[in-house]
mmCIF file of C-alpha atoms in Angstrom:
data_model
loop_
_atom_site.group_PDB
_atom_site.id
_atom_site.type_symbol
_atom_site.label_atom_id
_atom_site.label_comp_id
_atom_site.label_asym_id
_atom_site.label_seq_id
_atom_site.Cartn_x
_atom_site.Cartn_y
_atom_site.Cartn_z
ATOM 1 C CA MET E 49 -14.825 -25.457 -14.456
ATOM 2 C CA LEU E 50 -12.171 -23.352 -16.176
ATOM 3 C CA ILE E 51 -12.463 -19.624 -15.481
ATOM 4 C CA ASN E 52 -11.181 -17.186 -18.088
ATOM 5 C CA CYS E 53 -10.026 -14.226 -15.992
ATOM 6 C CA SER E 54 -10.007 -11.913 -19.009
ATOM 7 C CA LYS E 55 -13.770 -12.483 -19.381
ATOM 8 C CA GLN E 56 -14.505 -11.525 -15.779
ATOM 9 C CA THR E 57 -14.806 -8.075 -14.237
ATOM 10 C CA SER E 58 -12.236 -7.012 -11.661
ATOM 11 C CA THR E 59 -14.849 -7.603 -8.958
ATOM 12 C CA GLN E 60 -15.500 -11.126 -10.205
ATOM 13 C CA ASN E 61 -11.770 -11.843 -10.294
ATOM 14 C CA TYR E 62 -11.412 -10.452 -6.766
ATOM 15 C CA PHE E 63 -14.077 -12.763 -5.392
ATOM 16 C CA THR E 64 -12.644 -15.773 -7.215
ATOM 17 C CA LEU E 65 -9.148 -15.054 -5.889
ATOM 18 C CA THR E 66 -10.254 -14.447 -2.316
ATOM 19 C CA GLN E 67 -12.303 -17.657 -2.252
ATOM 20 C CA THR E 68 -9.519 -19.836 -3.656
ATOM 21 C CA ILE E 69 -6.258 -18.413 -2.270
ATOM 22 C CA ILE E 70 -7.043 -19.507 1.266
ATOM 23 C CA PRO E 71 -6.293 -19.147 4.079
ATOM 24 C CA ARG E 72 -4.576 -15.766 3.883
ATOM 25 C CA PRO E 73 -2.730 -14.058 6.745
ATOM 26 C CA ILE E 74 -4.108 -10.699 7.826
ATOM 27 C CA ALA E 75 -1.992 -7.576 8.253
ATOM 28 C CA TRP E 76 -3.610 -5.239 10.775
ATOM 29 C CA VAL E 77 -1.775 -2.059 9.838
ATOM 30 C CA LEU E 78 -1.280 0.988 12.028
ATOM 31 C CA SER E 79 -0.007 4.147 10.324
ATOM 32 C CA ASP E 80 0.453 7.796 11.260
ATOM 33 C CA ASN E 81 -2.287 10.205 10.129
ATOM 34 C CA GLY E 82 0.112 13.117 10.596
ATOM 35 C CA ASP E 83 -2.135 14.939 13.068
ATOM 36 C CA GLY E 84 -1.344 13.025 16.253
ATOM 37 C CA GLY E 85 -3.817 10.245 15.463
ATOM 38 C CA TYR E 86 -3.422 6.820 13.924
ATOM 39 C CA ASN E 87 -5.124 4.931 11.132
ATOM 40 C CA LEU E 88 -5.792 1.219 11.611
ATOM 41 C CA ALA E 89 -6.892 -1.075 8.785
ATOM 42 C CA PRO E 90 -6.747 -4.790 7.881
ATOM 43 C CA PHE E 91 -5.399 -6.229 4.625
ATOM 44 C CA SER E 92 -5.333 -9.858 3.499
ATOM 45 C CA PHE E 93 -3.429 -9.294 0.255
ATOM 46 C CA PHE E 94 -0.303 -9.532 2.399
ATOM 47 C CA TYR E 95 2.793 -11.683 2.729
ATOM 48 C CA ALA E 96 6.530 -11.854 3.363
ATOM 49 C CA VAL E 97 8.512 -11.634 0.120
ATOM 50 C CA ALA E 98 12.203 -11.408 1.120
ATOM 51 C CA SER E 99 14.453 -12.045 4.107
ATOM 52 C CA GLU E 100 17.566 -9.970 3.284
ATOM 53 C CA PRO E 101 16.485 -7.366 3.985
ATOM 54 C CA PRO E 102 13.220 -8.654 5.476
ATOM 55 C CA ILE E 103 10.426 -7.244 3.323
ATOM 56 C CA ILE E 104 6.657 -7.638 3.485
ATOM 57 C CA MET E 105 4.105 -6.824 0.782
ATOM 58 C CA LEU E 106 0.715 -5.142 1.128
ATOM 59 C CA SER E 107 -1.717 -4.539 -1.708
ATOM 60 C CA VAL E 108 -3.776 -1.422 -0.990
ATOM 61 C CA GLY E 109 -6.553 0.057 -3.103
ATOM 62 C CA TRP E 110 -8.625 3.213 -3.344
ATOM 63 C CA LYS E 111 -11.456 4.602 -1.205
ATOM 64 C CA ASP E 112 -13.133 5.838 -4.356
ATOM 65 C CA GLU E 113 -12.155 6.826 -7.888
ATOM 66 C CA GLN E 114 -10.168 9.862 -6.712
ATOM 67 C CA THR E 115 -8.934 8.973 -3.225
ATOM 68 C CA ARG E 116 -6.304 6.491 -2.132
ATOM 69 C CA LYS E 117 -6.871 4.601 1.103
ATOM 70 C CA ASP E 118 -5.414 6.256 4.200
ATOM 71 C CA THR E 119 -2.867 3.480 4.755
ATOM 72 C CA TRP E 120 -1.369 4.132 1.313
ATOM 73 C CA VAL E 121 -1.310 7.913 1.838
ATOM 74 C CA ASN E 122 0.214 7.662 5.307
ATOM 75 C CA ILE E 123 2.962 5.249 4.304
ATOM 76 C CA GLU E 124 3.774 7.287 1.197
ATOM 77 C CA GLU E 125 4.051 10.510 3.191
ATOM 78 C CA ARG E 126 5.448 9.372 6.558
ATOM 79 C CA ARG E 127 7.150 6.043 5.753
ATOM 80 C CA HIS E 128 6.765 4.205 9.056
ATOM 81 C CA PHE E 129 3.980 1.700 9.831
ATOM 82 C CA VAL E 130 3.307 -1.261 12.109
ATOM 83 C CA VAL E 131 1.878 -4.582 10.922
ATOM 84 C CA HIS E 132 0.134 -6.664 13.602
ATOM 85 C CA ILE E 133 -0.909 -10.292 13.285
ATOM 86 C CA PRO E 134 -4.412 -10.408 14.809
ATOM 87 C CA SER E 135 -5.487 -13.386 16.881
ATOM 88 C CA VAL E 136 -8.906 -15.034 16.679
ATOM 89 C CA GLU E 137 -9.992 -12.991 19.704
ATOM 90 C CA HIS E 138 -9.496 -9.790 17.654
ATOM 91 C CA LEU E 139 -12.002 -10.732 14.951
ATOM 92 C CA GLU E 140 -14.670 -8.175 15.900
ATOM 93 C CA PRO E 141 -12.471 -5.058 16.225
ATOM 94 C CA MET E 142 -10.362 -6.108 13.244
ATOM 95 C CA VAL E 143 -13.436 -6.322 10.984
ATOM 96 C CA ALA E 144 -14.833 -3.091 12.443
ATOM 97 C CA SER E 145 -11.581 -1.292 11.578
ATOM 98 C CA SER E 146 -12.210 -2.010 7.873
ATOM 99 C CA ALA E 147 -15.022 0.572 7.752
ATOM 100 C CA THR E 148 -14.427 3.509 5.405
ATOM 101 C CA LEU E 149 -13.921 6.686 7.424
ATOM 102 C CA ALA E 150 -12.948 10.224 6.488
ATOM 103 C CA HIS E 151 -9.210 10.829 6.471
ATOM 104 C CA GLY E 152 -7.958 11.784 9.930
ATOM 105 C CA ILE E 153 -10.603 9.882 11.877
ATOM 106 C CA SER E 154 -8.788 7.289 13.951
ATOM 107 C CA GLU E 155 -10.131 3.739 14.086
ATOM 108 C CA VAL E 156 -8.064 3.301 17.242
ATOM 109 C CA GLU E 157 -10.108 6.004 18.982
ATOM 110 C CA GLN E 158 -13.414 4.996 17.390
ATOM 111 C CA LEU E 159 -13.030 1.403 18.611
ATOM 112 C CA HIS E 160 -11.507 2.345 21.992
ATOM 113 C CA LEU E 161 -8.399 0.260 21.360
ATOM 114 C CA SER E 162 -5.273 0.635 23.480
ATOM 115 C CA LEU E 163 -1.779 1.444 22.270
ATOM 116 C CA GLU E 164 1.585 0.987 23.916
ATOM 117 C CA LYS E 165 5.020 2.372 23.166
ATOM 118 C CA VAL E 166 7.920 0.109 22.307
ATOM 119 C CA GLU E 167 11.327 1.456 23.218
ATOM 120 C CA GLY E 168 13.178 3.007 20.292
ATOM 121 C CA GLN E 169 10.218 2.847 17.886
ATOM 122 C CA ALA E 170 8.662 5.856 16.148
ATOM 123 C CA LEU E 171 5.126 4.441 16.324
ATOM 124 C CA PRO E 172 3.265 2.605 19.082
ATOM 125 C CA LYS E 173 1.708 -0.822 18.666
ATOM 126 C CA LEU E 174 -1.710 -2.183 19.537
ATOM 127 C CA LYS E 175 -2.144 -3.949 22.844
ATOM 128 C CA GLY E 176 -3.350 -7.498 22.331
ATOM 129 C CA PRO E 177 -1.791 -8.994 19.177
ATOM 130 C CA LYS E 178 1.173 -11.251 19.941
ATOM 131 C CA VAL E 179 3.277 -10.127 16.947
ATOM 132 C CA ALA E 180 4.056 -6.677 15.539
ATOM 133 C CA PHE E 181 6.408 -5.785 12.675
ATOM 134 C CA PHE E 182 7.873 -2.276 12.797
ATOM 135 C CA CYS E 183 8.307 -1.315 9.143
ATOM 136 C CA GLU E 184 9.299 1.535 6.887
ATOM 137 C CA LYS E 185 8.482 2.127 3.251
ATOM 138 C CA TYR E 186 10.874 0.330 0.936
ATOM 139 C CA ARG E 187 9.060 0.948 -2.336
ATOM 140 C CA ILE E 188 5.541 1.530 -3.669
ATOM 141 C CA GLU E 189 4.565 0.384 -7.149
ATOM 142 C CA GLU E 190 1.225 1.060 -8.822
ATOM 143 C CA ILE E 191 0.072 -2.081 -10.613
ATOM 144 C CA GLY E 192 -2.925 -3.305 -12.591
ATOM 145 C CA GLY E 193 -5.604 -1.539 -14.555
ATOM 146 C CA GLU E 194 -7.106 -0.087 -11.376
ATOM 147 C CA GLN E 195 -3.687 0.961 -10.034
ATOM 148 C CA GLN E 196 -3.447 -0.938 -6.781
ATOM 149 C CA GLY E 197 -0.667 0.247 -4.499
ATOM 150 C CA LEU E 198 1.845 -2.588 -4.071
ATOM 151 C CA ILE E 199 3.538 -1.459 -0.870
ATOM 152 C CA LEU E 200 6.847 -3.071 -0.003
ATOM 153 C CA GLY E 201 7.836 -2.497 3.598
ATOM 154 C CA LYS E 202 11.240 -3.161 5.127
ATOM 155 C CA ILE E 203 10.902 -4.729 8.576
ATOM 156 C CA ASN E 204 13.299 -3.072 11.007
ATOM 157 C CA TYR E 205 12.159 -4.720 14.232
ATOM 158 C CA ILE E 206 9.864 -7.618 15.137
ATOM 159 C CA TRP E 207 8.115 -7.532 18.494
ATOM 160 C CA VAL E 208 6.946 -10.916 19.812
ATOM 161 C CA ASP E 209 5.074 -11.376 23.080
ATOM 162 C CA ASP E 210 7.178 -13.320 25.576
ATOM 163 C CA SER E 211 4.239 -15.665 26.189
ATOM 164 C CA VAL E 212 4.645 -17.245 22.735
ATOM 165 C CA VAL E 213 8.444 -17.530 22.759
ATOM 166 C CA VAL E 214 9.631 -21.084 23.436
ATOM 167 C CA ASN E 215 13.199 -21.857 24.521
ATOM 168 C CA LYS E 216 14.031 -25.536 24.281
ATOM 169 C CA ASP E 217 17.349 -27.370 23.944
ATOM 170 C CA GLY E 218 19.172 -24.102 23.341
ATOM 171 C CA ARG E 219 16.894 -23.102 20.474
ATOM 172 C CA THR E 220 14.305 -20.350 20.380
ATOM 173 C CA SER E 221 11.058 -20.794 18.469
ATOM 174 C CA ILE E 222 7.633 -19.164 18.395
ATOM 175 C CA ASP E 223 4.476 -21.071 19.313
ATOM 176 C CA PRO E 224 1.895 -20.750 16.496
ATOM 177 C CA GLN E 225 -0.953 -21.847 18.752
ATOM 178 C CA GLY E 226 0.011 -19.118 21.204
ATOM 179 C CA ILE E 227 -0.264 -16.529 18.435
ATOM 180 C CA ASP E 228 -3.626 -18.072 17.456
ATOM 181 C CA PRO E 229 -3.576 -16.208 14.124
ATOM 182 C CA LEU E 230 -6.781 -15.203 12.402
ATOM 183 C CA ALA E 231 -6.906 -16.175 8.725
ATOM 184 C CA ARG E 232 -8.991 -14.681 5.933
ATOM 185 C CA LEU E 233 -11.161 -16.830 3.703
ATOM 186 C CA GLY E 234 -13.671 -15.640 1.088
ATOM 187 C CA GLY E 235 -16.612 -13.352 1.785
ATOM 188 C CA ALA E 236 -17.348 -12.938 5.488
ATOM 189 C CA PHE E 237 -15.548 -16.140 6.465
ATOM 190 C CA TYR E 238 -12.484 -16.415 8.677
ATOM 191 C CA ALA E 239 -10.580 -19.269 10.292
ATOM 192 C CA GLY E 240 -8.273 -20.008 13.193
ATOM 193 C CA LEU E 241 -5.677 -22.738 13.519
ATOM 194 C CA SER E 242 -7.047 -26.254 13.745
ATOM 195 C CA GLN E 243 -4.775 -29.232 13.183
ATOM 196 C CA ILE E 244 -1.050 -28.497 12.974
ATOM 197 C CA ILE E 245 0.851 -31.004 10.830
ATOM 198 C CA SER E 246 4.617 -31.515 10.907
ATOM 199 C CA GLN E 247 6.360 -32.892 7.817
ATOM 200 C CA LYS E 248 10.109 -32.585 7.320
ATOM 201 C CA ARG E 249 11.557 -31.757 3.906
ATOM 202 C CA PRO E 250 13.903 -34.299 2.289
ATOM 203 C CA GLU E 251 17.638 -33.875 2.900
#
């Protein structure tokens, strides 16, 4: 089967992409609503795109034809945000945080999630996830016919739970099984880590 993307609607292209570009990491993004509360939302159009400086990419859409999603608005206006890597155990609250709510209603409060401060950081992080990236807006580009917000975030600090940090033979690494990352597939399907394969690159 050869699919002509120009003959499909944007919705059809979305479903084809999300069922074939798999698995995708999930960014569970906390941002400042500007009223003392916090927005929390998941995105699977997400990845690292540079290391100097370290930059991540989020693709964020619209609530409706006139209203940008809160994550986009908050990052545009207040710059700072926190990207968490959810574990398999966070599946239920992560999916629940994708519900469309009126601006200013905090998913953190609605779902009774806990936050904790990290020294020197403007925003708190969620309790639970083993990894959190403390980011600030680097650039936002509007792309595509439906004007998705391509948000580039500069990572200033990376918080990693001590339980997944491995020190061996003078080297520090991070245990992927300890993070137990949740991956996005198509539709309502998700995956965790199964078999981990090691294969060295040629010299």
